[in-house]
CSV table of C-alpha atoms and ligand atoms in Angstrom, one decimal:
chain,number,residue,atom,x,y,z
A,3,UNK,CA,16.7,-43.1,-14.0
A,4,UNK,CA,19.0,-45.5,-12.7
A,5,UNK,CA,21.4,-45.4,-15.5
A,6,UNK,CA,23.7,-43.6,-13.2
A,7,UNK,CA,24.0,-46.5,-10.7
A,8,UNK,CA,23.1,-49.1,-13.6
A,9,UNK,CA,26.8,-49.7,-14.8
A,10,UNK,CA,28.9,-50.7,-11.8
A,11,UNK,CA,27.2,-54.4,-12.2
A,12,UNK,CA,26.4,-54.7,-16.1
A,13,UNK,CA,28.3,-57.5,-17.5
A,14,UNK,CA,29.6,-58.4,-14.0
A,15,UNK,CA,29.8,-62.5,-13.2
A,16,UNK,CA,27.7,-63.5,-10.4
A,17,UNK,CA,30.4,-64.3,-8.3
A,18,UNK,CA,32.0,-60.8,-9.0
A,19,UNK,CA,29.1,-59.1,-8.4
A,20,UNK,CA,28.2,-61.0,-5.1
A,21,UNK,CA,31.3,-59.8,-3.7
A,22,UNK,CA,31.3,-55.9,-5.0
A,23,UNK,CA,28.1,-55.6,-3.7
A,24,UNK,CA,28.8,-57.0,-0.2
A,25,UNK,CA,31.9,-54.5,-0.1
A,26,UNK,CA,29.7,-51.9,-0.8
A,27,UNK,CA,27.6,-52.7,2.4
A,28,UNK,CA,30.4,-53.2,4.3
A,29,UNK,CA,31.4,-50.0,3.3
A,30,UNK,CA,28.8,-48.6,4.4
A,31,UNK,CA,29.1,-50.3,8.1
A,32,UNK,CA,26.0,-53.2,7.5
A,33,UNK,CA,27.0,-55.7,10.4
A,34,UNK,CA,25.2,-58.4,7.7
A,35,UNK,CA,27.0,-57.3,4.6
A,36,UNK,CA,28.0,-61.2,3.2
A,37,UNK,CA,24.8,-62.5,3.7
A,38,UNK,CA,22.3,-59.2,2.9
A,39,UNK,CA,24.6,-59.2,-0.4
A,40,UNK,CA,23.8,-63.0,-1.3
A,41,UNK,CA,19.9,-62.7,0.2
A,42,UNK,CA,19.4,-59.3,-2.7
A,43,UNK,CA,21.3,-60.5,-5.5
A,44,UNK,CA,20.1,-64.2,-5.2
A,45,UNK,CA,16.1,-62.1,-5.0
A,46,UNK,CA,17.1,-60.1,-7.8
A,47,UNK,CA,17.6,-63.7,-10.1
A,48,UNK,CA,15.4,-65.7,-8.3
A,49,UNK,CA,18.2,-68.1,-7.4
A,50,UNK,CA,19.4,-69.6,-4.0
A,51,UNK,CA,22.5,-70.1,-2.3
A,52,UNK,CA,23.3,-73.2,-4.8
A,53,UNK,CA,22.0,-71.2,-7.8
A,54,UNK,CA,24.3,-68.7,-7.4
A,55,UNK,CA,27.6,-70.9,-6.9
A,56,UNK,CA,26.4,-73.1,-9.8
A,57,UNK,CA,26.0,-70.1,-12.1
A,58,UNK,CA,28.7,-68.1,-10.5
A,59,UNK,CA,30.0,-67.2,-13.9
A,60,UNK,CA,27.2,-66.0,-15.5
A,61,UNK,CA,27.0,-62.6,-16.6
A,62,UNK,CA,24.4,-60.1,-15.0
A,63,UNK,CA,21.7,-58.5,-17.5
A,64,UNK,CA,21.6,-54.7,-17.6
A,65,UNK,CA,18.3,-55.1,-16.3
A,66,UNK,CA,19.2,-57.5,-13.3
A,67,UNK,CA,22.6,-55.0,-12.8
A,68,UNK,CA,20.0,-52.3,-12.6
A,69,UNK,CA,17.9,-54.0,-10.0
A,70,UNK,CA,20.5,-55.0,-7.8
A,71,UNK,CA,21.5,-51.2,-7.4
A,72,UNK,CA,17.9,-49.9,-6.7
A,73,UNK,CA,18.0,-52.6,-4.0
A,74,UNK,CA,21.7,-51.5,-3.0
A,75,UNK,CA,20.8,-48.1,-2.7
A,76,UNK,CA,18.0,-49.0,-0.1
A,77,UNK,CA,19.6,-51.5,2.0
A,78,UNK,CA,22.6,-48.8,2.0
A,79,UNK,CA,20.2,-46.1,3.3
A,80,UNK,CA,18.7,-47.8,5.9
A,81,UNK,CA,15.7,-50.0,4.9
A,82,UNK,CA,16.0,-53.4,6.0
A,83,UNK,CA,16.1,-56.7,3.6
A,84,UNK,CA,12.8,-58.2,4.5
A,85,UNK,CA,11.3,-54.9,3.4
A,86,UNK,CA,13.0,-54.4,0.4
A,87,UNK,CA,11.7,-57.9,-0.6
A,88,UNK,CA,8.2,-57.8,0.4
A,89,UNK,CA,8.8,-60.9,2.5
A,90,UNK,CA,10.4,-62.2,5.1
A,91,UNK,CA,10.5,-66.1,6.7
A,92,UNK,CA,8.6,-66.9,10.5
A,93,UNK,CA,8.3,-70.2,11.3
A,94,UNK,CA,10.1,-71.7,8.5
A,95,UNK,CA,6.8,-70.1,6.4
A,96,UNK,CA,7.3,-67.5,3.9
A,97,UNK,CA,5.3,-64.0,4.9
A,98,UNK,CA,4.2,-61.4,2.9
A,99,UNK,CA,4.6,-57.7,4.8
A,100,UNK,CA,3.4,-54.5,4.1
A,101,UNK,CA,4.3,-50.7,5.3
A,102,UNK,CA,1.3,-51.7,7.9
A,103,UNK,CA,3.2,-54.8,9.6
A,104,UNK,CA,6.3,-55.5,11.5
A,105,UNK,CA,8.7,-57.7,10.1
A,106,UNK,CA,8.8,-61.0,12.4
A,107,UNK,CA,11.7,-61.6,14.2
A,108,UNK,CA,13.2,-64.7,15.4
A,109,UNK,CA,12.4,-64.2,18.8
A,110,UNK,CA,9.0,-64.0,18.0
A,111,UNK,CA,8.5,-67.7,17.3
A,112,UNK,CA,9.7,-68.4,21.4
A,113,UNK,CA,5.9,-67.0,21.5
A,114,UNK,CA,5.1,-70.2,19.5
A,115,UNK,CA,7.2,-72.5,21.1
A,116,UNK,CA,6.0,-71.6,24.5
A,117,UNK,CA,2.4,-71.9,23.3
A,118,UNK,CA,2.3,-74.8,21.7
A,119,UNK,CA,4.3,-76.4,24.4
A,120,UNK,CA,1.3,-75.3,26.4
A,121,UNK,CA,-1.5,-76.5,24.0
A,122,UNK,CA,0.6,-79.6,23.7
A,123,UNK,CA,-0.7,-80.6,27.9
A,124,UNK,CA,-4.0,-79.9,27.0
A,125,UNK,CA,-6.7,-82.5,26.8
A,126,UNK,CA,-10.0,-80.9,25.0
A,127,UNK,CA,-12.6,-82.6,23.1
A,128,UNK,CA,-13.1,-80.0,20.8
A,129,UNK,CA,-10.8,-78.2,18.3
A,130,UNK,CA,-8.7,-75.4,19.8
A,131,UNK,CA,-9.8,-71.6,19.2
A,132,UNK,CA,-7.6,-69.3,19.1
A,133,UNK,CA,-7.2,-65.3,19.0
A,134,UNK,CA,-3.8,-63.3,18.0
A,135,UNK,CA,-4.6,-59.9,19.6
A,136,UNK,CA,-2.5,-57.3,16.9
A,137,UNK,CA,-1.4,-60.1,14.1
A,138,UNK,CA,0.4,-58.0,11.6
A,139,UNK,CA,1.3,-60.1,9.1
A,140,UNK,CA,-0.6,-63.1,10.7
A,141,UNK,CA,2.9,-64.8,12.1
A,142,UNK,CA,1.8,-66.0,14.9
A,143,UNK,CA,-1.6,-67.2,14.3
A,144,UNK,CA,-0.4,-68.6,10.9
A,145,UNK,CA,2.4,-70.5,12.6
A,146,UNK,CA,0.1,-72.0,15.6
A,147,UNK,CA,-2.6,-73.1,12.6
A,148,UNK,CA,0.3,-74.4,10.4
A,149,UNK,CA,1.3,-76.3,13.7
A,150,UNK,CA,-2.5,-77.6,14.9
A,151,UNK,CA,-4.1,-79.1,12.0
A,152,UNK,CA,-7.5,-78.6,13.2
A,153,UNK,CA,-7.2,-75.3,14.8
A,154,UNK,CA,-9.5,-72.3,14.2
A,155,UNK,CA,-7.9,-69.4,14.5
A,156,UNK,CA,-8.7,-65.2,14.5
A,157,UNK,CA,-6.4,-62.6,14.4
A,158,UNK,CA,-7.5,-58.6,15.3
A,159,UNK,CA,-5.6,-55.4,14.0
A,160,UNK,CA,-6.4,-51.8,14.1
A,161,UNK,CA,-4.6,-51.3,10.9
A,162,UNK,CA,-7.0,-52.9,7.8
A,163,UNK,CA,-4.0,-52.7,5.8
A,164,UNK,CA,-2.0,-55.1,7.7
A,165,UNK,CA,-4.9,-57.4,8.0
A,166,UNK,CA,-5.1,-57.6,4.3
A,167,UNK,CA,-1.3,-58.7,4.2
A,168,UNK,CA,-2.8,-61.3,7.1
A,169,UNK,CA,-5.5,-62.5,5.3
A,170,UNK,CA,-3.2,-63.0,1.9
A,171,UNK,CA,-0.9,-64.4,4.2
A,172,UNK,CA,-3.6,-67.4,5.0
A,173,UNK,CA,-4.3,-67.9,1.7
A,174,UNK,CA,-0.8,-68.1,0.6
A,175,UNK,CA,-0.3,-70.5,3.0
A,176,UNK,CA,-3.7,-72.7,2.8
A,177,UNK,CA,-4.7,-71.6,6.2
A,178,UNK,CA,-7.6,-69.8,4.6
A,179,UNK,CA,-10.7,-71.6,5.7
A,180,UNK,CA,-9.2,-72.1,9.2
A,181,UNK,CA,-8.1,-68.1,10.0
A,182,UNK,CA,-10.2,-65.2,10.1
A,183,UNK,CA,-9.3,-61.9,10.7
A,184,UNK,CA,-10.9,-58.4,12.4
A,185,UNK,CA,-10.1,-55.3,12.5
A,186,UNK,CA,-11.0,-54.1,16.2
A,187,UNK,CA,-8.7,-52.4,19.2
A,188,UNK,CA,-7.4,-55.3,21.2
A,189,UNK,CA,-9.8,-57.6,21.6
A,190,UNK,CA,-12.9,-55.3,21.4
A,191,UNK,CA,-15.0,-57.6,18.8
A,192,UNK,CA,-14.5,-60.7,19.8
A,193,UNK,CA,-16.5,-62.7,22.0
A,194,UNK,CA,-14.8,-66.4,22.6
A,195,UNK,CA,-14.3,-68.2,24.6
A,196,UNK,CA,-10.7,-69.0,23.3
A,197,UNK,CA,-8.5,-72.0,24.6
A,198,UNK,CA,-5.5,-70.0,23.6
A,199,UNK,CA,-5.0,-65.8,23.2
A,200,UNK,CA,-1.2,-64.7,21.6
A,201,UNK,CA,-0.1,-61.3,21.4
A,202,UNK,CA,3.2,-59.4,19.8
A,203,UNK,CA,1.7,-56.5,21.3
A,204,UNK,CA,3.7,-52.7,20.8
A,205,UNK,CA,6.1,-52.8,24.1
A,206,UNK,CA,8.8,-50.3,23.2
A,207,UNK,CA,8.4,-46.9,25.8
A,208,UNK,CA,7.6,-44.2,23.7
A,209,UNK,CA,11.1,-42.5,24.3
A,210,UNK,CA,13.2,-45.4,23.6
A,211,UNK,CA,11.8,-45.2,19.9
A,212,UNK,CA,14.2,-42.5,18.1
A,213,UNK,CA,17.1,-44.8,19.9
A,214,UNK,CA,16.0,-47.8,17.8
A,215,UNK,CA,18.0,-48.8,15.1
A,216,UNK,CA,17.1,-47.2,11.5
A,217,UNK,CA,15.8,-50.5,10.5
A,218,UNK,CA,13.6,-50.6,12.9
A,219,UNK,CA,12.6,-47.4,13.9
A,220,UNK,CA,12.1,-45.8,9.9
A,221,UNK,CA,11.2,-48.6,8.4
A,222,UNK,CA,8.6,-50.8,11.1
A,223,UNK,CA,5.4,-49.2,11.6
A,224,UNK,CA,4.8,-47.3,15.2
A,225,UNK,CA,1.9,-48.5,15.9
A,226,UNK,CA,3.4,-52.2,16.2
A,227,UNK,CA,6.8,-50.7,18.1
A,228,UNK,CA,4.8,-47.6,20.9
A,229,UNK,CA,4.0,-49.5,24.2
A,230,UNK,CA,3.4,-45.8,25.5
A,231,UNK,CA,5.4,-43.8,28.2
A,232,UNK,CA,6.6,-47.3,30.4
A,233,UNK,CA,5.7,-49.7,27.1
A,234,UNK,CA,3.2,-50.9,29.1
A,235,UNK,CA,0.1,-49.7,27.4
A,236,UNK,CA,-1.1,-52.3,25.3
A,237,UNK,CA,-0.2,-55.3,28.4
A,238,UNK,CA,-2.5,-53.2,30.5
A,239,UNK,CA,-5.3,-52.9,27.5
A,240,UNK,CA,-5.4,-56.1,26.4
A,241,UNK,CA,-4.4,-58.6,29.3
A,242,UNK,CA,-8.0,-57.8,30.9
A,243,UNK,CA,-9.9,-58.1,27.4
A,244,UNK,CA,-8.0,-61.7,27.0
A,245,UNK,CA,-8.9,-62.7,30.6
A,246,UNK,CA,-12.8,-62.2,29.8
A,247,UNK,CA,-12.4,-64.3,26.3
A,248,UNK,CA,-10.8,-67.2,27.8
A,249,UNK,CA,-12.5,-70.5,28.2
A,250,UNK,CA,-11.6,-72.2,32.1
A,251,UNK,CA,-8.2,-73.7,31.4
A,252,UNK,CA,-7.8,-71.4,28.3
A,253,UNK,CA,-4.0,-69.9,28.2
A,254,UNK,CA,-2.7,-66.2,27.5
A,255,UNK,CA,1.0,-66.3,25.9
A,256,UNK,CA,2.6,-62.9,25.3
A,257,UNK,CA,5.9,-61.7,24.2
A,258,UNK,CA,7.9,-59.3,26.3
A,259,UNK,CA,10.3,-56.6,25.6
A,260,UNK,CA,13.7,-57.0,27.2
A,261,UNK,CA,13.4,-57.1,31.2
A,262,UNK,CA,9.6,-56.9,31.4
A,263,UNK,CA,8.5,-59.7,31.8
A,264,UNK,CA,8.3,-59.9,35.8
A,265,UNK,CA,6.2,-56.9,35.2
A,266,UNK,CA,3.8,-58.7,32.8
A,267,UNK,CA,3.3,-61.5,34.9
A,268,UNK,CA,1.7,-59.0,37.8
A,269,UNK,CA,0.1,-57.6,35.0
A,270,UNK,CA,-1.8,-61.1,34.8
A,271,UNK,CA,-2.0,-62.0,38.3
A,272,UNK,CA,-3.8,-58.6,39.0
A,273,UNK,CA,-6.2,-60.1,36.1
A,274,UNK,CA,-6.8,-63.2,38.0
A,275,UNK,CA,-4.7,-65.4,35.9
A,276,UNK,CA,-3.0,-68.2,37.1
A,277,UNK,CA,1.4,-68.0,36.5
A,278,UNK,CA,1.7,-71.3,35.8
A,279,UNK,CA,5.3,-71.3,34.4
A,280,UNK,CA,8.3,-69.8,34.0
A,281,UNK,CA,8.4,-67.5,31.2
A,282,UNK,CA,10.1,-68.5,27.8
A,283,UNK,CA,13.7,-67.5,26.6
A,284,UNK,CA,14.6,-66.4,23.4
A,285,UNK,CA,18.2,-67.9,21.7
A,286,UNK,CA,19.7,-64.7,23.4
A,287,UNK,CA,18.6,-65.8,27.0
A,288,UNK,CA,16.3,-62.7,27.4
A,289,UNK,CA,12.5,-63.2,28.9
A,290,UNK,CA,10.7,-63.2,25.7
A,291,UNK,CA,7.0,-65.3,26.1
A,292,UNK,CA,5.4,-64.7,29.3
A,293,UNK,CA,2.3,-66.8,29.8
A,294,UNK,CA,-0.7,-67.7,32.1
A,295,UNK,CA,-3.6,-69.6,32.5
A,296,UNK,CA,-7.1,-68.8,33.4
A,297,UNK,CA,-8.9,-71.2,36.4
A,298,UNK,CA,-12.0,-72.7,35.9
A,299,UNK,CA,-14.2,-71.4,38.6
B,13,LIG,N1,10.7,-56.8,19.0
B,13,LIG,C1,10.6,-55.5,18.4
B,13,LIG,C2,11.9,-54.8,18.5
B,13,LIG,O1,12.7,-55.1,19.4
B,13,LIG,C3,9.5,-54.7,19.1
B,13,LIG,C4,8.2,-55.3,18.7
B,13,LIG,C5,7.1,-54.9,19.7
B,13,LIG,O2,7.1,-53.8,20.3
B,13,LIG,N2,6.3,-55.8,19.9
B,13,LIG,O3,12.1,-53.9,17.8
């Protein structure tokens, strides 16, 4: 099937291959070309960045020339790298995705920095509980457990699909016996209390979606993108539900689409949450982790 594209890399060196495949993204206007060229081909033989200048003469099987095209092709029509790979790094951990989870992005771990920072102030005699409302792929949660060694964590979806990646995520990463995961709107089943609630939740209004980028927009699942008509759906769903789960002193820590954050925080001060803090930024100076804190009474 793909012995029309199969030639152009058959026989090719590494090196010469590296570079015809990253003009053929160029080509075809990817703002990443150089580095989504190394990223595929080193996948495609399970080398990295050193493997593939220490081999750089090495020819490429028909079979790896093959591969390399079907990946190509995709990254050409629109599908990002993390999903052509299946995986995609958070937190310095490798995470599995699915067609059911976003990929994490970078500005995703300002959520963790910002609650961490948070847990860090906290003086509790027992181990910290904590909730991700709409986990995905378990990047958050997953990063806060690999952080707090004896944290207990659970993480809620409404897609069982994506809490299977979760779940295989944990294991993966031998967070297993500390993370469980439910599949529930919001916070529906859980009880708590939790000293610490984290949500990605869907924030993009409903008309800004076809605007997205085709990475995003064909290729991330709606569910984790559609905040609703003002993207602010899920803030006004779940901040409510987190509020009643909290323990006294327990801390919410969202992320925020561009510019909403101000908008957030009334969110949580109409809940009876304390604003604390300023929110987080993210490396591109946006508002990115908005978070507050419930009294005790
Ligand atoms: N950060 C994602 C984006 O900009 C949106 C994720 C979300 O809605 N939580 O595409």
């Amino acid at each position: 099937m793909t012995r029309r594209m199969g030639s152009p890399f058959t026989g090719q060196s590494i090196e010469s291959a590296r570079r015809a495949l990253a003009a053929r993204l160029k080509a075809a206007q990817l703002d990443e070309a150089e580095q989504d060229a190394r990223v595929l081909l080193g996948a495609v033989l399970g080398l990295d960045l050193t493997g593939l200048i220490a081999q750089a003469a090495r020819p490429l099987t028909a079979a790896e020339a093959s591969r390399l095209v079907q990946h190509a092709e995709r990254r050409i029509a629109g599908e990002p790298v993390a999903r052509i790979l299946g995986t995609r790094e958070f937190w310095g951990l490798p995470f599995r995705l699915s067609e059911a989870t976003l990929v994490p992005r970078p500005d995703t771990e300002t959520v963790v920095e910002l609650a961490l920072e948070i847990f860090r102030e906290r003086n509790a005699a027992h181990p910290p509980r904590i909730a991700d409302i709409g986990t995905g792929s378990g990047a958050i949660l997953l990063a806060l457990l690999h952080e707090i060694p004896d944290a207990f964590g659970i993480g809620t979806d409404l897609s069982l699909s994506a809490l299977v990646t979760a779940r295989d995520n944990a294991a993966a990463l031998g967070l297993a016996d500390r993370a469980a995961f439910v599949a529930c709107s919001y916070a529906a089943a859980l009880s708590g209390p939790f000293d610490l609630i984290v949500s990605n939740p869907p924030y993009i209004p409903s008309a800004e979606i076809p605007k997205l980028s085709i990475e995003v927009r064909e290729h991330d699942p709606h569910l984790a993108l559609d905040g609703g008509n003002d993207g602010y759906d899920a803030y006004r769903a779940l901040i409510p539900q987190a509020t009643d789960r909290l323990a006294p002193g327990g801390a919410l820590v969202v992320e925020a689409g561009q510019g909403q954050a101000r908008n957030i925080e009334t969110l949580m001060a109409a809940a009876a949450l304390s604003l604390d803090r300023p929110p987080k930024a993210d490396l591109a100076g946006i508002s990115r982790a908005v978070s507050a804190r419930k009294m005790p009474p």
